[in-house]
PDB file of C-alpha atoms in Angstrom:
ATOM      1  CA  UNK A 684       0.000   0.000   0.000  1.00 76.00           C
ATOM      2  CA  UNK A 685       2.885   2.351   0.793  1.00 76.00           C
ATOM      3  CA  UNK A 686       4.287   1.848  -2.701  1.00 70.00           C
ATOM      4  CA  UNK A 687       0.882   2.657  -4.207  1.00 74.00           C
ATOM      5  CA  UNK A 688       0.654   5.862  -2.166  1.00 80.00           C
ATOM      6  CA  UNK A 689       4.203   6.818  -3.146  1.00 80.00           C
ATOM      7  CA  UNK A 690       3.349   6.228  -6.802  1.00 76.00           C
ATOM      8  CA  UNK A 691       0.240   8.416  -6.569  1.00 79.00           C
ATOM      9  CA  UNK A 692       2.223  11.128  -4.819  1.00 83.00           C
ATOM     10  CA  UNK A 693       4.714  11.211  -7.685  1.00 81.00           C
ATOM     11  CA  UNK A 694       1.897  11.358 -10.242  1.00 80.00           C
ATOM     12  CA  UNK A 695       0.135  14.236  -8.530  1.00 80.00           C
ATOM     13  CA  UNK A 696       3.184  16.350  -7.726  1.00 81.00           C
ATOM     14  CA  UNK A 697       4.826  16.056 -11.146  1.00 84.00           C
ATOM     15  CA  UNK A 698       1.845  17.462 -13.063  1.00 83.00           C
ATOM     16  CA  UNK A 699       1.995  21.191 -13.796  1.00 86.00           C
ATOM     17  CA  UNK A 700      -1.758  21.714 -13.518  1.00 85.00           C
ATOM     18  CA  UNK A 701      -1.684  20.533  -9.910  1.00 86.00           C
ATOM     19  CA  UNK A 702       0.824  23.201  -8.938  1.00 89.00           C
ATOM     20  CA  UNK A 703      -0.920  25.948 -10.901  1.00 92.00           C
ATOM     21  CA  UNK A 704      -4.319  25.199  -9.373  1.00 91.00           C
ATOM     22  CA  UNK A 705      -2.817  24.799  -5.895  1.00 90.00           C
ATOM     23  CA  UNK A 706      -1.118  28.204  -6.148  1.00 92.00           C
ATOM     24  CA  UNK A 707      -4.298  29.871  -7.405  1.00 92.00           C
ATOM     25  CA  UNK A 708      -6.351  28.143  -4.731  1.00 90.00           C
ATOM     26  CA  UNK A 709      -3.981  29.307  -2.005  1.00 90.00           C
ATOM     27  CA  UNK A 710      -3.430  32.821  -3.327  1.00 92.00           C
ATOM     28  CA  UNK A 711      -7.069  33.854  -3.778  1.00 91.00           C
ATOM     29  CA  UNK A 712      -8.276  33.647  -0.158  1.00 90.00           C
ATOM     30  CA  UNK A 713      -4.993  34.997   1.183  1.00 90.00           C
ATOM     31  CA  UNK A 714      -4.975  38.061  -1.077  1.00 90.00           C
ATOM     32  CA  UNK A 715      -8.683  38.846  -0.667  1.00 89.00           C
ATOM     33  CA  UNK A 716      -8.668  38.320   3.106  1.00 84.00           C
ATOM     34  CA  UNK A 717      -5.547  40.396   3.685  1.00 84.00           C
ATOM     35  CA  UNK A 718      -6.642  43.272   1.447  1.00 85.00           C
ATOM     36  CA  UNK A 719     -10.119  43.354   2.979  1.00 82.00           C
ATOM     37  CA  UNK A 720      -8.726  43.343   6.501  1.00 77.00           C
ATOM     38  CA  UNK A 721      -6.069  45.945   5.714  1.00 76.00           C
ATOM     39  CA  UNK A 722      -8.406  48.401   3.985  1.00 76.00           C
ATOM     40  CA  UNK A 723     -11.415  48.031   6.251  1.00 68.00           C
ATOM     41  CA  UNK A 724     -13.112  51.435   6.369  1.00 54.00           C
ATOM     42  CA  UNK A 725     -14.690  51.017   9.781  1.00 55.00           C
ATOM     43  CA  UNK A 726     -11.532  51.560  11.789  1.00 51.00           C
ATOM     44  CA  UNK A 727     -13.465  52.542  14.927  1.00 53.00           C
ATOM     45  CA  UNK A 728     -15.186  49.183  15.199  1.00 53.00           C
ATOM     46  CA  UNK A 729     -12.774  47.041  13.220  1.00 61.00           C
ATOM     47  CA  UNK A 730     -13.084  43.368  12.469  1.00 71.00           C
ATOM     48  CA  UNK A 731     -14.311  41.076  15.178  1.00 76.00           C
ATOM     49  CA  UNK A 732     -13.062  37.518  15.272  1.00 73.00           C
ATOM     50  CA  UNK A 733     -16.383  36.401  13.852  1.00 79.00           C
ATOM     51  CA  UNK A 734     -16.044  38.854  10.940  1.00 79.00           C
ATOM     52  CA  UNK A 735     -12.531  37.734  10.111  1.00 83.00           C
ATOM     53  CA  UNK A 736     -13.435  34.064  10.490  1.00 84.00           C
ATOM     54  CA  UNK A 737     -16.361  34.480   8.098  1.00 86.00           C
ATOM     55  CA  UNK A 738     -14.166  36.335   5.601  1.00 87.00           C
ATOM     56  CA  UNK A 739     -11.417  33.711   5.661  1.00 88.00           C
ATOM     57  CA  UNK A 740     -13.867  30.808   5.512  1.00 90.00           C
ATOM     58  CA  UNK A 741     -15.897  32.418   2.729  1.00 89.00           C
ATOM     59  CA  UNK A 742     -12.920  33.048   0.468  1.00 91.00           C
ATOM     60  CA  UNK A 743     -11.484  29.607   1.210  1.00 92.00           C
ATOM     61  CA  UNK A 744     -14.633  28.066  -0.296  1.00 92.00           C
ATOM     62  CA  UNK A 745     -13.128  28.938  -3.683  1.00 92.00           C
ATOM     63  CA  UNK A 746      -9.980  27.019  -2.749  1.00 93.00           C
ATOM     64  CA  UNK A 747     -12.075  24.016  -1.715  1.00 94.00           C
ATOM     65  CA  UNK A 748     -13.740  23.913  -5.135  1.00 94.00           C
ATOM     66  CA  UNK A 749     -10.364  24.237  -6.853  1.00 94.00           C
ATOM     67  CA  UNK A 750      -8.993  21.306  -4.857  1.00 94.00           C
ATOM     68  CA  UNK A 751     -12.029  19.332  -5.981  1.00 94.00           C
ATOM     69  CA  UNK A 752     -11.052  20.130  -9.577  1.00 94.00           C
ATOM     70  CA  UNK A 753      -7.518  18.894  -8.858  1.00 93.00           C
ATOM     71  CA  UNK A 754      -8.983  15.598  -7.639  1.00 92.00           C
ATOM     72  CA  UNK A 755     -11.025  15.300 -10.837  1.00 93.00           C
ATOM     73  CA  UNK A 756      -7.976  15.909 -13.015  1.00 91.00           C
ATOM     74  CA  UNK A 757      -6.010  13.356 -11.022  1.00 88.00           C
ATOM     75  CA  UNK A 758      -8.312  10.496 -12.023  1.00 89.00           C
ATOM     76  CA  UNK A 759      -9.862  11.548 -15.363  1.00 90.00           C
ATOM     77  CA  UNK A 760      -6.471  12.328 -16.911  1.00 87.00           C
ATOM     78  CA  UNK A 761      -5.417   8.765 -16.176  1.00 84.00           C
ATOM     79  CA  UNK A 762      -8.404   7.423 -18.077  1.00 84.00           C
ATOM     80  CA  UNK A 763      -8.028   9.848 -20.986  1.00 83.00           C
ATOM     81  CA  UNK A 764      -4.288   9.186 -21.382  1.00 81.00           C
ATOM     82  CA  UNK A 765      -4.643   5.462 -20.570  1.00 82.00           C
ATOM     83  CA  UNK A 766      -2.004   5.670 -17.827  1.00 80.00           C
ATOM     84  CA  UNK A 767      -4.435   3.867 -15.551  1.00 78.00           C
ATOM     85  CA  UNK A 768      -3.825   0.639 -17.468  1.00 82.00           C
ATOM     86  CA  UNK A 769      -0.210   0.062 -16.379  1.00 80.00           C
ATOM     87  CA  UNK A 770      -1.258   1.024 -12.853  1.00 75.00           C
ATOM     88  CA  UNK A 771      -3.959  -1.641 -12.808  1.00 77.00           C
ATOM     89  CA  UNK A 772      -1.563  -4.093 -14.468  1.00 75.00           C
ATOM     90  CA  UNK A 773       0.914  -3.565 -11.621  1.00 74.00           C
ATOM     91  CA  UNK A 774      -1.877  -3.782  -9.026  1.00 73.00           C
ATOM     92  CA  UNK A 775      -4.356  -6.317 -10.459  1.00 72.00           C
ATOM     93  CA  UNK A 776      -6.775  -6.087  -7.529  1.00 77.00           C
ATOM     94  CA  UNK A 777      -7.196  -2.343  -8.352  1.00 77.00           C
ATOM     95  CA  UNK A 778      -8.276  -1.535  -4.816  1.00 80.00           C
ATOM     96  CA  UNK A 779      -4.875  -0.348  -3.621  1.00 81.00           C
ATOM     97  CA  UNK A 780      -4.543   2.041  -6.543  1.00 79.00           C
ATOM     98  CA  UNK A 781      -8.089   3.333  -6.141  1.00 85.00           C
ATOM     99  CA  UNK A 782      -7.673   3.906  -2.398  1.00 87.00           C
ATOM    100  CA  UNK A 783      -4.155   5.355  -2.588  1.00 86.00           C
ATOM    101  CA  UNK A 784      -5.202   8.180  -4.890  1.00 89.00           C
ATOM    102  CA  UNK A 785      -7.814   9.792  -2.583  1.00 90.00           C
ATOM    103  CA  UNK A 786      -5.467   9.367   0.385  1.00 93.00           C
ATOM    104  CA  UNK A 787      -2.880  11.512  -1.392  1.00 92.00           C
ATOM    105  CA  UNK A 788      -5.434  14.004  -2.692  1.00 92.00           C
ATOM    106  CA  UNK A 789      -7.177  14.449   0.651  1.00 94.00           C
ATOM    107  CA  UNK A 790      -3.841  14.886   2.414  1.00 93.00           C
ATOM    108  CA  UNK A 791      -2.820  17.613  -0.018  1.00 92.00           C
ATOM    109  CA  UNK A 792      -6.135  19.466   0.144  1.00 94.00           C
ATOM    110  CA  UNK A 793      -6.356  19.204   3.938  1.00 95.00           C
ATOM    111  CA  UNK A 794      -2.804  20.457   4.496  1.00 95.00           C
ATOM    112  CA  UNK A 795      -3.181  23.304   1.999  1.00 94.00           C
ATOM    113  CA  UNK A 796      -6.553  24.366   3.400  1.00 94.00           C
ATOM    114  CA  UNK A 797      -5.237  24.383   6.968  1.00 95.00           C
ATOM    115  CA  UNK A 798      -2.219  26.444   5.854  1.00 95.00           C
ATOM    116  CA  UNK A 799      -4.471  28.894   4.007  1.00 93.00           C
ATOM    117  CA  UNK A 800      -6.740  29.300   7.020  1.00 93.00           C
ATOM    118  CA  UNK A 801      -3.862  29.707   9.486  1.00 93.00           C
ATOM    119  CA  UNK A 802      -1.963  32.204   7.329  1.00 92.00           C
ATOM    120  CA  UNK A 803      -5.059  34.212   6.385  1.00 89.00           C
ATOM    121  CA  UNK A 804      -6.171  34.403  10.009  1.00 88.00           C
ATOM    122  CA  UNK A 805      -2.693  35.242  11.343  1.00 87.00           C
ATOM    123  CA  UNK A 806      -1.889  38.007   8.877  1.00 86.00           C
ATOM    124  CA  UNK A 807      -5.487  39.202   8.649  1.00 82.00           C
ATOM    125  CA  UNK A 808      -5.719  39.702  12.402  1.00 81.00           C
ATOM    126  CA  UNK A 809      -2.383  41.538  12.324  1.00 80.00           C
ATOM    127  CA  UNK A 810      -3.593  43.944   9.628  1.00 77.00           C
ATOM    128  CA  UNK A 811      -7.218  44.446  10.680  1.00 72.00           C
ATOM    129  CA  UNK A 812      -8.346  47.075  13.132  1.00 69.00           C
ATOM    130  CA  UNK A 813      -9.808  45.915  16.418  1.00 67.00           C
ATOM    131  CA  UNK A 814      -9.242  42.720  18.338  1.00 69.00           C
ATOM    132  CA  UNK A 815      -9.872  39.282  16.897  1.00 70.00           C
ATOM    133  CA  UNK A 816     -10.146  36.021  18.799  1.00 68.00           C
ATOM    134  CA  UNK A 817     -10.991  32.551  17.595  1.00 71.00           C
ATOM    135  CA  UNK A 818     -13.494  32.346  20.430  1.00 66.00           C
ATOM    136  CA  UNK A 819     -15.514  35.235  18.966  1.00 71.00           C
ATOM    137  CA  UNK A 820     -18.863  33.981  17.705  1.00 72.00           C
ATOM    138  CA  UNK A 821     -18.587  31.199  15.148  1.00 81.00           C
ATOM    139  CA  UNK A 822     -15.043  32.028  14.013  1.00 81.00           C
ATOM    140  CA  UNK A 823     -13.383  28.757  14.993  1.00 87.00           C
ATOM    141  CA  UNK A 824     -16.356  26.631  13.930  1.00 87.00           C
ATOM    142  CA  UNK A 825     -16.397  28.284  10.495  1.00 89.00           C
ATOM    143  CA  UNK A 826     -12.679  27.708   9.971  1.00 92.00           C
ATOM    144  CA  UNK A 827     -12.884  24.060  11.005  1.00 92.00           C
ATOM    145  CA  UNK A 828     -15.968  23.681   8.841  1.00 92.00           C
ATOM    146  CA  UNK A 829     -14.270  24.970   5.706  1.00 93.00           C
ATOM    147  CA  UNK A 830     -11.420  22.489   6.185  1.00 94.00           C
ATOM    148  CA  UNK A 831     -13.966  19.663   6.427  1.00 94.00           C
ATOM    149  CA  UNK A 832     -15.779  20.998   3.356  1.00 95.00           C
ATOM    150  CA  UNK A 833     -12.521  21.092   1.412  1.00 94.00           C
ATOM    151  CA  UNK A 834     -11.874  17.448   2.257  1.00 95.00           C
ATOM    152  CA  UNK A 835     -15.423  16.569   1.240  1.00 95.00           C
ATOM    153  CA  UNK A 836     -15.196  18.373  -2.111  1.00 95.00           C
ATOM    154  CA  UNK A 837     -11.897  16.645  -2.847  1.00 95.00           C
ATOM    155  CA  UNK A 838     -13.525  13.261  -2.283  1.00 95.00           C
ATOM    156  CA  UNK A 839     -16.539  14.386  -4.310  1.00 95.00           C
ATOM    157  CA  UNK A 840     -14.304  15.389  -7.208  1.00 93.00           C
ATOM    158  CA  UNK A 841     -12.579  12.023  -7.102  1.00 94.00           C
ATOM    159  CA  UNK A 842     -15.925  10.198  -7.042  1.00 94.00           C
ATOM    160  CA  UNK A 843     -17.292  12.214  -9.971  1.00 93.00           C
ATOM    161  CA  UNK A 844     -14.110  11.579 -11.936  1.00 92.00           C
ATOM    162  CA  UNK A 845     -14.427   7.826 -11.473  1.00 90.00           C
ATOM    163  CA  UNK A 846     -18.096   7.798 -12.425  1.00 92.00           C
ATOM    164  CA  UNK A 847     -18.001  10.172 -15.403  1.00 90.00           C
ATOM    165  CA  UNK A 848     -14.418   9.600 -16.603  1.00 88.00           C
ATOM    166  CA  UNK A 849     -14.596  12.849 -18.561  1.00 88.00           C
ATOM    167  CA  UNK A 850     -12.736  15.886 -17.252  1.00 90.00           C
ATOM    168  CA  UNK A 851     -14.995  18.617 -18.623  1.00 92.00           C
ATOM    169  CA  UNK A 852     -18.222  16.871 -17.628  1.00 92.00           C
ATOM    170  CA  UNK A 853     -17.034  16.098 -14.096  1.00 92.00           C
ATOM    171  CA  UNK A 854     -15.809  19.666 -13.532  1.00 93.00           C
ATOM    172  CA  UNK A 855     -19.115  21.050 -14.814  1.00 92.00           C
ATOM    173  CA  UNK A 856     -21.043  18.890 -12.360  1.00 91.00           C
ATOM    174  CA  UNK A 857     -18.768  19.874  -9.465  1.00 92.00           C
ATOM    175  CA  UNK A 858     -19.022  23.607 -10.161  1.00 91.00           C
ATOM    176  CA  UNK A 859     -22.491  24.035 -11.649  1.00 89.00           C
ATOM    177  CA  UNK A 860     -24.353  21.851  -9.159  1.00 87.00           C
ATOM    178  CA  UNK A 861     -23.826  24.204  -6.188  1.00 83.00           C
ATOM    179  CA  UNK A 862     -23.919  27.388  -8.267  1.00 81.00           C
ATOM    180  CA  UNK A 863     -27.006  26.685 -10.384  1.00 82.00           C
ATOM    181  CA  UNK A 864     -28.610  23.250 -10.064  1.00 77.00           C
ATOM    182  CA  UNK A 865     -29.379  23.192  -6.334  1.00 76.00           C
ATOM    183  CA  UNK A 866     -31.016  26.612  -6.413  1.00 76.00           C
ATOM    184  CA  UNK A 867     -33.147  25.709  -9.423  1.00 80.00           C
ATOM    185  CA  UNK A 868     -34.271  22.397  -7.945  1.00 79.00           C
ATOM    186  CA  UNK A 869     -35.080  23.945  -4.568  1.00 74.00           C
ATOM    187  CA  UNK A 870     -36.929  26.807  -6.276  1.00 74.00           C
ATOM    188  CA  UNK A 871     -39.025  24.505  -8.449  1.00 80.00           C
ATOM    189  CA  UNK A 872     -39.915  22.237  -5.546  1.00 75.00           C
ATOM    190  CA  UNK A 873     -40.718  25.253  -3.398  1.00 71.00           C
ATOM    191  CA  UNK A 874     -43.043  26.554  -6.125  1.00 73.00           C
ATOM    192  CA  UNK A 875     -45.160  23.403  -5.858  1.00 73.00           C
ATOM    193  CA  UNK A 876     -45.458  23.694  -2.096  1.00 68.00           C
ATOM    194  CA  UNK A 877     -42.468  21.689  -0.869  1.00 70.00           C
ATOM    195  CA  UNK A 878     -40.959  24.150   1.591  1.00 70.00           C
ATOM    196  CA  UNK A 879     -37.635  23.708   3.329  1.00 71.00           C
ATOM    197  CA  UNK A 880     -36.148  21.637   0.512  1.00 74.00           C
ATOM    198  CA  UNK A 881     -33.059  23.832   0.210  1.00 76.00           C
ATOM    199  CA  UNK A 882     -31.514  22.590   3.432  1.00 78.00           C
ATOM    200  CA  UNK A 883     -31.694  18.996   2.160  1.00 84.00           C
ATOM    201  CA  UNK A 884     -29.635  19.802  -0.919  1.00 84.00           C
ATOM    202  CA  UNK A 885     -26.199  18.147  -0.574  1.00 87.00           C
ATOM    203  CA  UNK A 886     -24.052  21.224  -1.101  1.00 89.00           C
ATOM    204  CA  UNK A 887     -26.284  23.415   1.067  1.00 86.00           C
ATOM    205  CA  UNK A 888     -25.842  20.854   3.831  1.00 86.00           C
ATOM    206  CA  UNK A 889     -22.076  20.997   3.351  1.00 88.00           C
ATOM    207  CA  UNK A 890     -22.079  24.799   3.464  1.00 89.00           C
ATOM    208  CA  UNK A 891     -23.875  24.570   6.821  1.00 87.00           C
ATOM    209  CA  UNK A 892     -20.587  23.273   8.249  1.00 89.00           C
ATOM    210  CA  UNK A 893     -19.103  26.678   7.430  1.00 88.00           C
ATOM    211  CA  UNK A 894     -22.038  29.075   7.777  1.00 85.00           C
ATOM    212  CA  UNK A 895     -24.740  27.796  10.078  1.00 76.00           C
ATOM    213  CA  UNK A 896     -28.123  29.534  10.167  1.00 72.00           C
ATOM    214  CA  UNK A 897     -29.291  29.810  13.758  1.00 62.00           C
ATOM    215  CA  UNK A 898     -32.975  30.032  12.820  1.00 66.00           C
ATOM    216  CA  UNK A 899     -33.110  26.374  11.791  1.00 64.00           C
ATOM    217  CA  UNK A 900     -33.016  26.951   8.035  1.00 70.00           C
ATOM    218  CA  UNK A 901     -30.105  24.497   7.770  1.00 74.00           C
ATOM    219  CA  UNK A 902     -29.389  21.042   9.146  1.00 78.00           C
ATOM    220  CA  UNK A 903     -26.746  22.481  11.467  1.00 81.00           C
ATOM    221  CA  UNK A 904     -22.998  22.005  11.369  1.00 85.00           C
ATOM    222  CA  UNK A 905     -22.946  18.405  12.574  1.00 90.00           C
ATOM    223  CA  UNK A 906     -26.163  17.317  10.890  1.00 88.00           C
ATOM    224  CA  UNK A 907     -25.319  19.068   7.640  1.00 88.00           C
ATOM    225  CA  UNK A 908     -21.816  17.647   7.635  1.00 90.00           C
ATOM    226  CA  UNK A 909     -23.052  14.116   8.274  1.00 93.00           C
ATOM    227  CA  UNK A 910     -25.633  14.426   5.500  1.00 92.00           C
ATOM    228  CA  UNK A 911     -23.071  15.918   3.098  1.00 93.00           C
ATOM    229  CA  UNK A 912     -20.544  13.155   3.715  1.00 95.00           C
ATOM    230  CA  UNK A 913     -23.267  10.514   3.425  1.00 95.00           C
ATOM    231  CA  UNK A 914     -23.883  11.679  -0.154  1.00 93.00           C
ATOM    232  CA  UNK A 915     -20.164  11.676  -0.852  1.00 94.00           C
ATOM    233  CA  UNK A 916     -19.779   8.182   0.604  1.00 94.00           C
ATOM    234  CA  UNK A 917     -22.541   6.899  -1.665  1.00 94.00           C
ATOM    235  CA  UNK A 918     -20.926   8.465  -4.746  1.00 94.00           C
ATOM    236  CA  UNK A 919     -17.513   7.151  -3.716  1.00 93.00           C
ATOM    237  CA  UNK A 920     -18.901   3.648  -3.317  1.00 92.00           C
ATOM    238  CA  UNK A 921     -20.532   3.877  -6.746  1.00 93.00           C
ATOM    239  CA  UNK A 922     -17.348   5.211  -8.321  1.00 90.00           C
ATOM    240  CA  UNK A 923     -15.115   2.580  -6.743  1.00 89.00           C
ATOM    241  CA  UNK A 924     -17.498  -0.214  -7.691  1.00 88.00           C
ATOM    242  CA  UNK A 925     -17.876   0.951 -11.288  1.00 86.00           C
ATOM    243  CA  UNK A 926     -14.137   1.507 -11.761  1.00 83.00           C
ATOM    244  CA  UNK A 927     -13.357  -1.882 -10.288  1.00 79.00           C
ATOM    245  CA  UNK A 928     -15.863  -3.554 -12.601  1.00 78.00           C
ATOM    246  CA  UNK A 929     -15.406  -1.619 -15.833  1.00 70.00           C
ATOM    247  CA  UNK A 930     -12.570  -1.902 -18.321  1.00 61.00           C
ATOM    248  CA  UNK A 931      -9.823   0.659 -17.939  1.00 55.00           C
TER     249      UNK A 931
END
């Protein structure tokens, strides 16, 4: 298993697109958070810890989606370039190869997301007016939640890549589902009298880990996270089963 993980690590870290996307994913929340904190107009009140936590978590959502795209590229490129065939030939049971890849991808996304959050919070609190503390409001919960969401989106990207096996299609599903599809579905169902559907949408449940609505409009951080990862687990199981059964 260690050899399989080492092989996947080499594959991921020697591809230019991985580095480019990782740099973009790390730079965006850092730049936006630091500039917003530094040029905050309300110097008398300043940023509270809750404000800064929400800012860092909100901008890091973009990074989480980008890391999901990296996970998609990591598996679909192997199918499109047929490099998965020698991998499966070296590991005939396929399971070690299929499990090693998400281990590497999740490790990368988790480490990068934690670094982004720590750096953005550290430098943001140094630049922003006022006093910030992780204990302020939901600051710490939001930051932990966005790390969990990043891990979930990485696994989701990997699952979609295994199921679809097409880079463009998988990326479209990953990005357009939360941005367009969930809102349309919830709106249509709400129009026919099914209220409260939005909180049962997978991505909305995942977002509840980061931004929880106290009035009960969401499933809550724990409930939403459990529901979100249940969907991901089902898609992962489907992807692993189909990849194990289908021809490479």
